[in-house]
Coordinates of C-alpha atoms in Angstrom, one line a residue:
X1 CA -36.2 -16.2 2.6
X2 CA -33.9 -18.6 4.6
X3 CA -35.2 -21.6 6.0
X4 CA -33.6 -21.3 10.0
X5 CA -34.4 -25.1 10.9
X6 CA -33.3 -26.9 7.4
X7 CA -31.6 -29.9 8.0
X8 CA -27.6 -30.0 7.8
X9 CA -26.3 -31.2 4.1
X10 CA -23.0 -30.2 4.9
X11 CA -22.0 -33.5 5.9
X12 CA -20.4 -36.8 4.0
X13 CA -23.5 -37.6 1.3
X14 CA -25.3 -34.2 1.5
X15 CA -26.5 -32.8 -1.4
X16 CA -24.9 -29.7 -1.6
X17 CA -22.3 -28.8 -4.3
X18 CA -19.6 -26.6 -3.2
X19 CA -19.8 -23.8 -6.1
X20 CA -24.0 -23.9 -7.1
X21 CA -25.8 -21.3 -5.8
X22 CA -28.4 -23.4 -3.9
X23 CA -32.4 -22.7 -4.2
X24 CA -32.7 -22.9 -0.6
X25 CA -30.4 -20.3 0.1
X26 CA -31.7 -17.8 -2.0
X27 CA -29.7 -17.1 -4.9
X28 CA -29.2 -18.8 -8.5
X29 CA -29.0 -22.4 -9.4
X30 CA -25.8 -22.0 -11.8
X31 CA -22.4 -22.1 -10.7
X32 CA -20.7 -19.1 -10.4
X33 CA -17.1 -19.2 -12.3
X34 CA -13.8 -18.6 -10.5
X35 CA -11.6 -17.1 -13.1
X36 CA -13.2 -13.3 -13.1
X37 CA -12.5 -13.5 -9.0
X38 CA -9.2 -14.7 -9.3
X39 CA -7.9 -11.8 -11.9
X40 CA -9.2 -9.0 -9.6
X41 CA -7.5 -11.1 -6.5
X42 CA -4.2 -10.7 -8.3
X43 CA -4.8 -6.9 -9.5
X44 CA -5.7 -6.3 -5.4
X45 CA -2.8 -8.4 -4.2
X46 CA -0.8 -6.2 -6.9
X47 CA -2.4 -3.0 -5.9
X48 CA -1.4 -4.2 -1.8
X49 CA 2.3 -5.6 -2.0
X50 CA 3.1 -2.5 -4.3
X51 CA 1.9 0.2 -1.4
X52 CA 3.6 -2.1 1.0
X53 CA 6.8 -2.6 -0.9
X54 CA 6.7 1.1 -1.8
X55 CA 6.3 2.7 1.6
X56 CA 9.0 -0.1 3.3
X57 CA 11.1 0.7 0.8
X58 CA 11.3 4.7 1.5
X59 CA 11.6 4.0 5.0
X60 CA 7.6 4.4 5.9
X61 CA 6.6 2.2 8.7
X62 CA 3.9 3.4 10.8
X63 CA 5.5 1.4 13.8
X64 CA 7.3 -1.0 15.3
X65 CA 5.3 -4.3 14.5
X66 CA 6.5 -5.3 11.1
X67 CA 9.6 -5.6 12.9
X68 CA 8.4 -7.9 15.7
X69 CA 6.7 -9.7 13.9
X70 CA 9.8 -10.6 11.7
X71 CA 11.8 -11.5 15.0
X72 CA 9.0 -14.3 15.8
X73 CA 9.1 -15.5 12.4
X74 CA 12.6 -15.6 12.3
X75 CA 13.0 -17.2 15.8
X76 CA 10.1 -20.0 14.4
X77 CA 12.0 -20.4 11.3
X78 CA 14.9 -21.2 13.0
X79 CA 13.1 -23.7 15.0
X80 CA 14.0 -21.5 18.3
X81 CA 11.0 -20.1 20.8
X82 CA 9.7 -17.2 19.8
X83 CA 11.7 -14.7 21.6
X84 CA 10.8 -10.9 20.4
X85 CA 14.0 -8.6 21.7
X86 CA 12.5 -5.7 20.2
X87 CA 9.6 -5.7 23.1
X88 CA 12.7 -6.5 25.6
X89 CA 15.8 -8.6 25.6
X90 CA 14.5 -12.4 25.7
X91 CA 11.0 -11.4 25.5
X92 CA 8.7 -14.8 24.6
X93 CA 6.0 -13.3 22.2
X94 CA 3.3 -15.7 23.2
X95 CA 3.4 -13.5 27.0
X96 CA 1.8 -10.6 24.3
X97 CA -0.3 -11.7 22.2
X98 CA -1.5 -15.8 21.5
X99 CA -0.3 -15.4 18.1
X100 CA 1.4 -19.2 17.2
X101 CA -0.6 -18.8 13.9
X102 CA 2.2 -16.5 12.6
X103 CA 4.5 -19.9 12.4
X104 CA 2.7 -20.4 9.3
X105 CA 4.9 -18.0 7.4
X106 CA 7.9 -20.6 8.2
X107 CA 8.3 -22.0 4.9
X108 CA 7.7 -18.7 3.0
X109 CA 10.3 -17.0 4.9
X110 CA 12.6 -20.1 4.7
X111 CA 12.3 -18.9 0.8
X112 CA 12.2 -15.6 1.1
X113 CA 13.9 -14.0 4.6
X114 CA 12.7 -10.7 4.6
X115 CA 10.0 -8.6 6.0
X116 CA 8.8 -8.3 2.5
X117 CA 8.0 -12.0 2.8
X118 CA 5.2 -11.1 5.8
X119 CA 3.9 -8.3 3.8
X120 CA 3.3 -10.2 0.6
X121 CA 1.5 -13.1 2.3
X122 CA -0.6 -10.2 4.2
X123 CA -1.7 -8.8 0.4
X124 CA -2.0 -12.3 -0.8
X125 CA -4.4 -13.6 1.9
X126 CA -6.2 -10.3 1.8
X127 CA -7.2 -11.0 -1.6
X128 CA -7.8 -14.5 -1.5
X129 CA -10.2 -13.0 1.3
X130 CA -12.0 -10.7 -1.7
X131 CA -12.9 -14.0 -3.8
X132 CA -14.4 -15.8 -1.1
X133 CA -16.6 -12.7 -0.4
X134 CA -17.2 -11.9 -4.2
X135 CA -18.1 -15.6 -4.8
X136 CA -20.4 -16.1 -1.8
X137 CA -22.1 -12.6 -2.9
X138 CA -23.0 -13.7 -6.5
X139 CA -24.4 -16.9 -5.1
X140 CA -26.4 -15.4 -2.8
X141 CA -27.7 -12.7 -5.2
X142 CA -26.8 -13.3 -8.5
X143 CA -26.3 -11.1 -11.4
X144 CA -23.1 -8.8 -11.6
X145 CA -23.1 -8.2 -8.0
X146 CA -20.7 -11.0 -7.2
X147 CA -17.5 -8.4 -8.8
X148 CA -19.3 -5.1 -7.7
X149 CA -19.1 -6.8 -4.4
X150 CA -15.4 -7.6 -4.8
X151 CA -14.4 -4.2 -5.8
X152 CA -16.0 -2.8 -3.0
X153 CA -14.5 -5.0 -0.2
X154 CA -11.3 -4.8 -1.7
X155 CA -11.2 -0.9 -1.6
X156 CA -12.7 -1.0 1.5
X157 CA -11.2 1.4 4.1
X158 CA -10.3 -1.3 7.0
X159 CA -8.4 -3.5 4.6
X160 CA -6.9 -0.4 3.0
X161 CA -5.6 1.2 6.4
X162 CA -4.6 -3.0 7.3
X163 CA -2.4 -2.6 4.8
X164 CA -0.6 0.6 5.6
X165 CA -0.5 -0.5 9.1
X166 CA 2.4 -3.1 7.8
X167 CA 1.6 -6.5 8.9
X168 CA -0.2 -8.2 11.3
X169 CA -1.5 -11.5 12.7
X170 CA -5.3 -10.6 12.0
X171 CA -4.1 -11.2 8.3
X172 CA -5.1 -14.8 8.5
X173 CA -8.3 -14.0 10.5
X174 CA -9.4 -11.7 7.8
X175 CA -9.9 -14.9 5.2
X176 CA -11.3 -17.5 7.9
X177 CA -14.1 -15.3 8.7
X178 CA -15.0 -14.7 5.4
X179 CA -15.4 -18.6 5.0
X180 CA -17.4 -18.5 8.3
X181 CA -19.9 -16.1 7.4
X182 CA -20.0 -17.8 4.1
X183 CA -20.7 -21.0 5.7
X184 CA -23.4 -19.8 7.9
X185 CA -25.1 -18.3 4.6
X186 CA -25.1 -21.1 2.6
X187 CA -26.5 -23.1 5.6
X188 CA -23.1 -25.0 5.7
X189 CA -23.1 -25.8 9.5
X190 CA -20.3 -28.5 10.1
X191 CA -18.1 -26.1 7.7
X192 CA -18.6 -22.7 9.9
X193 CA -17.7 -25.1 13.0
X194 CA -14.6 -26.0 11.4
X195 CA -13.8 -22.7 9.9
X196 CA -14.2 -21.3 13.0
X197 CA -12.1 -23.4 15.2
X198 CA -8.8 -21.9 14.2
X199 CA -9.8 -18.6 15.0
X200 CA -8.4 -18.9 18.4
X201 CA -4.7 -19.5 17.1
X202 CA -4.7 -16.3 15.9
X203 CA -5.6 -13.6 18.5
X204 CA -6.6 -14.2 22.2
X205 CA -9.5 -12.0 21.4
X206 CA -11.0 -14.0 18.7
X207 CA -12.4 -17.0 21.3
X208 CA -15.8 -14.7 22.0
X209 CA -16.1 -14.1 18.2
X210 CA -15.8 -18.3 18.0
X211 CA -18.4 -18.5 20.7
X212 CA -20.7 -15.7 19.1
X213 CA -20.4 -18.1 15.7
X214 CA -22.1 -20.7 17.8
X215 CA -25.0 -18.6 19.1
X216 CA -25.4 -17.8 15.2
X217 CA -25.6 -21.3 14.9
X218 CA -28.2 -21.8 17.6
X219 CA -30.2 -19.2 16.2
X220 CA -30.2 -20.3 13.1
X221 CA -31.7 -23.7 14.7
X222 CA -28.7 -25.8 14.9
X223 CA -28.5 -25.6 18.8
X224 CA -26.4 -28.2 19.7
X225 CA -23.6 -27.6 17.3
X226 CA -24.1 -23.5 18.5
X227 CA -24.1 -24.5 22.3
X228 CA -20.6 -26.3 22.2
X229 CA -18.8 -24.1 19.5
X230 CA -19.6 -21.3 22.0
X231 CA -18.3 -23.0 24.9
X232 CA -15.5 -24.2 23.4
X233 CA -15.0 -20.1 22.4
X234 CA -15.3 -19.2 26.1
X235 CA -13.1 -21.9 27.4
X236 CA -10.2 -21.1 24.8
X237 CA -10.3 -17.0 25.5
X238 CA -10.6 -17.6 29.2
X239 CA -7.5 -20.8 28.8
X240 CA -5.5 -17.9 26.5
X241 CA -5.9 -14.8 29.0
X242 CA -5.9 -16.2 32.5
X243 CA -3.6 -19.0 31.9
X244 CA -1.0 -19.2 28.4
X245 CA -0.3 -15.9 28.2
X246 CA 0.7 -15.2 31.7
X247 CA 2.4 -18.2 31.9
X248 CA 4.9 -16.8 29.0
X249 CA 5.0 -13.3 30.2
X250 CA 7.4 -12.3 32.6
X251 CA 4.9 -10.6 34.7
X252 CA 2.9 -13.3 34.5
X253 CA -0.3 -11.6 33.7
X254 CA -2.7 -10.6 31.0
X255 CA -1.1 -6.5 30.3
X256 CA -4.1 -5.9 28.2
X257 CA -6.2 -5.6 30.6
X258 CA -4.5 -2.1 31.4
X259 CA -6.2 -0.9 28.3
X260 CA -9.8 -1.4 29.7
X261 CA -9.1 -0.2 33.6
X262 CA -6.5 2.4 33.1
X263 CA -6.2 5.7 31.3
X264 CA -2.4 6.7 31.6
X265 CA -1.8 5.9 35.2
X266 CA -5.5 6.7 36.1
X267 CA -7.5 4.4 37.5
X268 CA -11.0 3.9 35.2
X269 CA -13.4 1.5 36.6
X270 CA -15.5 -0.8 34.1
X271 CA -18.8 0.9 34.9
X272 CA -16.9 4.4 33.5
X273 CA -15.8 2.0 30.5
X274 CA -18.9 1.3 29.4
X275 CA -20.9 4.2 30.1
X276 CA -17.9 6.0 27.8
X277 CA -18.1 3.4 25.1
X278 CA -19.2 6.2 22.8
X279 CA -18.2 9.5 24.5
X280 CA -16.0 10.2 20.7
X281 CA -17.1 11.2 18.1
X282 CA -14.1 9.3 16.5
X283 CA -15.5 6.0 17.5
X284 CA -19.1 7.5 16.3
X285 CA -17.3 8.2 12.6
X286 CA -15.9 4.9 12.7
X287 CA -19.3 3.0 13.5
X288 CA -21.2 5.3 10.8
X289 CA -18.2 3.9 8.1
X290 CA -18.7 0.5 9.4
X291 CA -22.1 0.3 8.1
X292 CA -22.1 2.9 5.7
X293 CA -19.7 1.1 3.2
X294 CA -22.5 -1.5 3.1
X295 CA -25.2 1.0 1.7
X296 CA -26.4 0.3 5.6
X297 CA -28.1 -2.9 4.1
X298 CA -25.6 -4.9 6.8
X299 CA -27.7 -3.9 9.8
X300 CA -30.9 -6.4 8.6
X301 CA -28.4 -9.3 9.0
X302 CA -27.9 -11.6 12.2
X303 CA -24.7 -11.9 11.0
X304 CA -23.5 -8.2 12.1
X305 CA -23.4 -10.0 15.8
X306 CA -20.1 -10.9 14.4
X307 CA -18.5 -7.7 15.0
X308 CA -19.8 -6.9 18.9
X309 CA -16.4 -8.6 20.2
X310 CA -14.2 -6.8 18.3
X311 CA -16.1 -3.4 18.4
X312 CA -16.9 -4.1 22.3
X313 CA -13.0 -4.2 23.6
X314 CA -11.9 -1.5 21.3
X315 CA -14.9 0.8 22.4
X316 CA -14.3 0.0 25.8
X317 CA -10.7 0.5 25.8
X318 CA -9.0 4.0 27.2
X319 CA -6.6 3.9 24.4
X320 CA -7.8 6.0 21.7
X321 CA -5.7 4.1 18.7
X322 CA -8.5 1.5 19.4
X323 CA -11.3 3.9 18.5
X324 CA -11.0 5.5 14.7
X325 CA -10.8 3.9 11.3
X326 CA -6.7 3.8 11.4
X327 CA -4.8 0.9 11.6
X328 CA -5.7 -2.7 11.2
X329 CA -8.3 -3.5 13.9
X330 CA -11.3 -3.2 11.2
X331 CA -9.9 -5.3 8.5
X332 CA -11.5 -8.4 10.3
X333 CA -14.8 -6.5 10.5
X334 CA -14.7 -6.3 6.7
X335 CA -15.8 -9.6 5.9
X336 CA -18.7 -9.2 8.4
X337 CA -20.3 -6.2 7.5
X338 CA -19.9 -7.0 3.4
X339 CA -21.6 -10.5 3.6
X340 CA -24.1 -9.2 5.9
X341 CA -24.7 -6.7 3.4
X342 CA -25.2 -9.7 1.0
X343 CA -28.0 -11.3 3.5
X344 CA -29.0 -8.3 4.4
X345 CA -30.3 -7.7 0.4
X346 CA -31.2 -10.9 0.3
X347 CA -33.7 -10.5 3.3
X348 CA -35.2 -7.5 1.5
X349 CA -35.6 -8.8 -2.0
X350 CA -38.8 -10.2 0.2
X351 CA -40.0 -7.0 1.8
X352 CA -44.0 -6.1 0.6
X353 CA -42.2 -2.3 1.4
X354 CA -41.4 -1.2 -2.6
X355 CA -39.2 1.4 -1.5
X356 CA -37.2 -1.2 0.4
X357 CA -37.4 -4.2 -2.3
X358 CA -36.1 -0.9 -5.1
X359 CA -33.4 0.2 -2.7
X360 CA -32.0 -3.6 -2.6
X361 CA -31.5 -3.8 -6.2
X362 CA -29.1 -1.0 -6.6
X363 CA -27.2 -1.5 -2.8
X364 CA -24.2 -3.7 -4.2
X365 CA -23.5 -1.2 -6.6
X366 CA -24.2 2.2 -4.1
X367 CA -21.6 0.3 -1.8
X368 CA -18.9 -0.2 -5.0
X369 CA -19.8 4.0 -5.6
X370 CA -19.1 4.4 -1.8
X371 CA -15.7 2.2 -1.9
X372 CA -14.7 4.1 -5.0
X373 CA -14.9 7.4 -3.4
X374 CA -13.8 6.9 -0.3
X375 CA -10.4 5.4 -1.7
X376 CA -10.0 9.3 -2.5
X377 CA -8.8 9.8 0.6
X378 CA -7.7 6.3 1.6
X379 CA -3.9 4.7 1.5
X380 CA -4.5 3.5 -1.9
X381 CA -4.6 6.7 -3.8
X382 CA -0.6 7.2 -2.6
X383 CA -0.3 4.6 -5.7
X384 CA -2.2 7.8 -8.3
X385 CA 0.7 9.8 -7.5
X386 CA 3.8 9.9 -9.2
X387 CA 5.8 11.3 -6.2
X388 CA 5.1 8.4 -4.3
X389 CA 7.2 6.2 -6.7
X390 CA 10.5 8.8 -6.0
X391 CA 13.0 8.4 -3.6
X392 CA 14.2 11.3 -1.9
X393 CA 17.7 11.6 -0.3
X394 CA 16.6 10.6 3.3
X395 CA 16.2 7.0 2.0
X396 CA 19.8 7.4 0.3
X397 CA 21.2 8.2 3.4
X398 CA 18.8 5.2 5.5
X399 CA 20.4 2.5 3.1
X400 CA 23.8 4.0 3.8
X401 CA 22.9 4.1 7.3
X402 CA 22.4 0.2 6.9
X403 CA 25.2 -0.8 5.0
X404 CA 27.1 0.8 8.0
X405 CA 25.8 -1.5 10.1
X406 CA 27.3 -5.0 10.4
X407 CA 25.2 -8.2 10.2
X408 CA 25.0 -10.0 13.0
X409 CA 25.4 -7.4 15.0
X410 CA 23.3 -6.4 17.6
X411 CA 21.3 -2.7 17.3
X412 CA 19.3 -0.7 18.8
X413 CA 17.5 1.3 16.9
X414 CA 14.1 3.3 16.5
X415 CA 11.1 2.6 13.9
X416 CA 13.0 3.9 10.9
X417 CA 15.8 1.5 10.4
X418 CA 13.5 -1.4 12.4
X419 CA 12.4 -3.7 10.4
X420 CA 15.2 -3.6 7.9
X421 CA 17.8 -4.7 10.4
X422 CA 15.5 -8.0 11.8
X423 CA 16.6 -10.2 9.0
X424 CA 20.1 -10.8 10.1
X425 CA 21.1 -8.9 12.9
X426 CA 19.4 -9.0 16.8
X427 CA 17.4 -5.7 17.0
X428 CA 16.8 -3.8 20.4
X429 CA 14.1 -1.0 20.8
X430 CA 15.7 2.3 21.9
X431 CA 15.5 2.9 25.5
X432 CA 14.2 -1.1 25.7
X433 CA 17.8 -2.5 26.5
X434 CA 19.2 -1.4 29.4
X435 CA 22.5 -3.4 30.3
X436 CA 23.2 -4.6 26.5
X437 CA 25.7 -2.9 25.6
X438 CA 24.3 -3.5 22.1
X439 CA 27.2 -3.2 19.3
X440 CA 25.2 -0.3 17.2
X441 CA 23.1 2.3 18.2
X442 CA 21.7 3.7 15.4
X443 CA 19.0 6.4 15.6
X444 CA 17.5 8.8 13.1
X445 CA 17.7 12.7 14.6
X446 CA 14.0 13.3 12.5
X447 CA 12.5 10.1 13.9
X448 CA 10.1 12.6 16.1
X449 CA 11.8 12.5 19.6
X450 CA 9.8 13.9 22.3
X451 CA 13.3 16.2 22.6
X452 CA 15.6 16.8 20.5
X453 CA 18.7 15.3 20.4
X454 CA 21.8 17.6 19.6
X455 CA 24.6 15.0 20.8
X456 CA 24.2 11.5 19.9
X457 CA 27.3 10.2 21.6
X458 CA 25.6 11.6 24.5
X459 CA 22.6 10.2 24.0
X460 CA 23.4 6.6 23.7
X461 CA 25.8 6.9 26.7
X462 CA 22.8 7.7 28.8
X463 CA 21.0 4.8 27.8
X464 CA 23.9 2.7 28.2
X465 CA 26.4 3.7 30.8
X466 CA 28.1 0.2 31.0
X467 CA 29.4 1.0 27.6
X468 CA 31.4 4.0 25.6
X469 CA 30.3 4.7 22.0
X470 CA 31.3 6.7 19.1
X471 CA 30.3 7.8 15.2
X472 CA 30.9 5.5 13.1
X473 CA 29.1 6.9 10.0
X474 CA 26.4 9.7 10.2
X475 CA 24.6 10.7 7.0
X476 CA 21.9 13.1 6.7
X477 CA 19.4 12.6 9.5
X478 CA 21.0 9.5 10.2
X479 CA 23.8 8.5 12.8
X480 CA 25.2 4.9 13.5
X481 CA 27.6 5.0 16.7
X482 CA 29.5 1.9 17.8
X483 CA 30.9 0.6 21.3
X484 CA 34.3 0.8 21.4
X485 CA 34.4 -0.8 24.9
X486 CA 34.2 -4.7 25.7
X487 CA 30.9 -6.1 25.2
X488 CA 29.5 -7.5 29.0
X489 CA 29.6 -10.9 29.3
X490 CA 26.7 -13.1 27.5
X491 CA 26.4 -10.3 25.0
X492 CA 29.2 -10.8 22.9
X493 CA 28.5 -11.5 19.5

């Protein structure tokens, strides 16, 4: 059983050795080798980038972020701010979202200028997230459950729908908190502070998760430590949504908030919020799945408090992408709940309950059975069938579609041809550049417009008036029109 109050080793002339199992925490004395992990971190970094690859490549993405995303890297890689014209001509990202994390991707993208680029590093620090979580499970609880464990979180459904979500910023979160809850359950204190700390560069949101690492910390006896991580946690969520981000934005505040208080243009007061925090029984489902991969043997662990900030805005929230097991706002849960599962064993290996103490022994592999199954109806089956691999003569008529368009130019465009144009031309949102004049408009008729659009030339007239357009090449569902009046002045290319 863990010792709360044990003294910090994690310090300059501790004891502790980095890759033993420690008596004190539980699990074996002898060091648990790094080569197993590492092949099934490249198979699941394989098994990733090829679903990525494979749906960008027919033309797949879900939505428009892989493509802003690329504009901020681009703007940081050429050492510009990091202005996003997809969300709006001269929009500075950092008014969205406190992201400045995503400048890590710089020299990768220096190296490789693609979108690709962002969705390889996504597959790569998934995985790299499945060895510290394998790893910290076999030293915890030894025997083959260190690999069950890894095939289990790496087939788990919130990484899994991360990844066809396209990329994301929480990418880099997903590995940090992995070495944060593996810090806290090895009794590594000094490490979880400084794992922690860089949370906040990531996602505004992710300050109460720091602070809720330092109430871990207090709880587990090492108040001091606990009481400032959290206050730093408070101080840098309240510094990143009261003051940096509305200082960026043009509107100058925190838009996010719209999520919690409004439902369409209806006003929802916070008391409704929360009384409403489960009035779906798609946020039910996805709670139930959250624990469920686990064999339920997360809920014995402290370390579940881990996932109250992230489940608390999405629950609250009126928007309903927020609620259900879609897109990437569990893949930072993942780490959580899998090596709480690990403590949570751990805690019940030393139950007097036999039925308890029996059902312990077999959870890692009931929750590798669960991850197993579930990918029957997850993302990752796409890769099973041989369809998948084809491409069909919409994506013939996308690339022609591209090769139409100039580069340099500047587009505006919709999700299909998105993130295939931000590498070297200035990409506009549809409808999200009024007064451009933007040299292409190029739209696909199948996108799924609200109406239908039955003249083009029409169309992108009527979202730019200032300007005259016609075809220039059209090609299945696919039509690229050009101006063939005068750019206005400060938009010529």
């Amino acid at each position: 059983m863990l010792d709360l109050n044990q003294s910090d080793t994690d310090v300059p002339g501790g004891r502790e050795q980095p890759e033993t199992a420690p008596e004190r925490a539980g699990g074996p004395s002898s060091p648990v080798p790094l080569r197993p992990y590492l092949i099934v971190a490249v198979l699941l970094c394989a098994l990733y980038f090829l679903y990525a690859y494979l749906r960008y490549s027919h033309f797949q993405s879900p939505s428009w972020d892989l493509g802003i995303f690329e504009q901020e890297v681009r703007a940081y890689a050429g050492l510009n701010a990091p202005v996003v014209n997809i969300k709006g001509p001269g929009y500075l990202i950092l008014g969205d979202h406190f992201s400045p994390v995503v400048a890590l991707l710089v020299p990768l993208y220096w190296i490789w200028p693609s979108a690709l680029a962002l969705l390889f590093a996504q597959s790569a620090l998934f995985a790299a997230s499945a060895v510290i979580v394998g790893r910290t499970v076999q030293q915890l609880l030894g025997g083959r459950s260190g690999l069950c464990a890894t095939v289990a979180y790496g087939l788990s459904w919130g990484l899994q729908e991360a990844v066809k979500s396209d990329f994301h910023e929480i990418a880099f979160a997903v590995p940090l908190i992995a070495l944060v809850c593996r810090a806290l359950l090895l009794q590594r204190w000094t490490a979880a502070v400084l794992w922690a700390l860089p949370l906040v560069l990531i996602k505004e949101d992710l300050g109460i998760t720091v602070a809720v690492v330092g109430a871990l910390l207090a709880l587990y006896g090492r108040r001091l430590q606990g009481m400032l991580l959290a206050a730093f946690g408070v101080f840098a969520f309240a510094l990143t949504v009261l003051v940096l981000i509305p200082a960026a934005s043009s509107a100058g505040t925190y838009d996010y908030w719209k999520k919690i208080d409004k439902n369409g243009e209806q006003e929802v007061s916070l008391l409704d919020s929360v009384l409403g925090v489960l009035d779906s029984s798609v946020k039910v489902e996805m709670l139930i799945f959250l624990v469920g991969i686990t064999a339920f043997m997360a809920l014995r662990s402290p370390l579940m408090l881990l996932v109250l900030p992230t489940l608390g805005w999405r629950l609250l929230s009126q928007d309903s992408n927020h609620w259900g097991m879609v897109w990437h706002y569990s893949a930072i849960l993942m780490p959580v709940v899998f090596l709480a599962m690990a403590d949570g064993i751990r805690r019940s290996r030393a139950s007097e309950r036999p039925w308890l103490l029996a059902y312990a022994n077999v959870a890692v592999p009931v929750a590798a059975a669960i991850a197993v199954t579930l990918t029957q109806h997850l993302p990752l089956r796409d890769l099973l069938r041989p369809e998948f691999y084809r491409s069909e003569a919409s994506v013939e008529a996308a690339e022609e579609a591209l090769d139409a368009i100039p580069k340099g130019a500047r587009v505006e465009t919709d999700i299909t041809l998105m993130a295939h144009l931000t590498g070297d031309r200035t990409v506009y949102w549809v409808g999200g550049a009024p007064g451009t004049a933007p040299d292409i408009v190029a739209i696909n008729l199948d996108f799924g417009w609200s109406r239908p659009i039955d003249d083009p030339v029409k169309y992108a007239q009527q979202l730019h008036p200032e300007a005259r357009y016609r075809i220039k090449h059209r090609a299945g569902s696919f039509v690229v029109m050009e101006r063939t009046t005068p750019a206005p002045s400060g938009f010529r290319s």
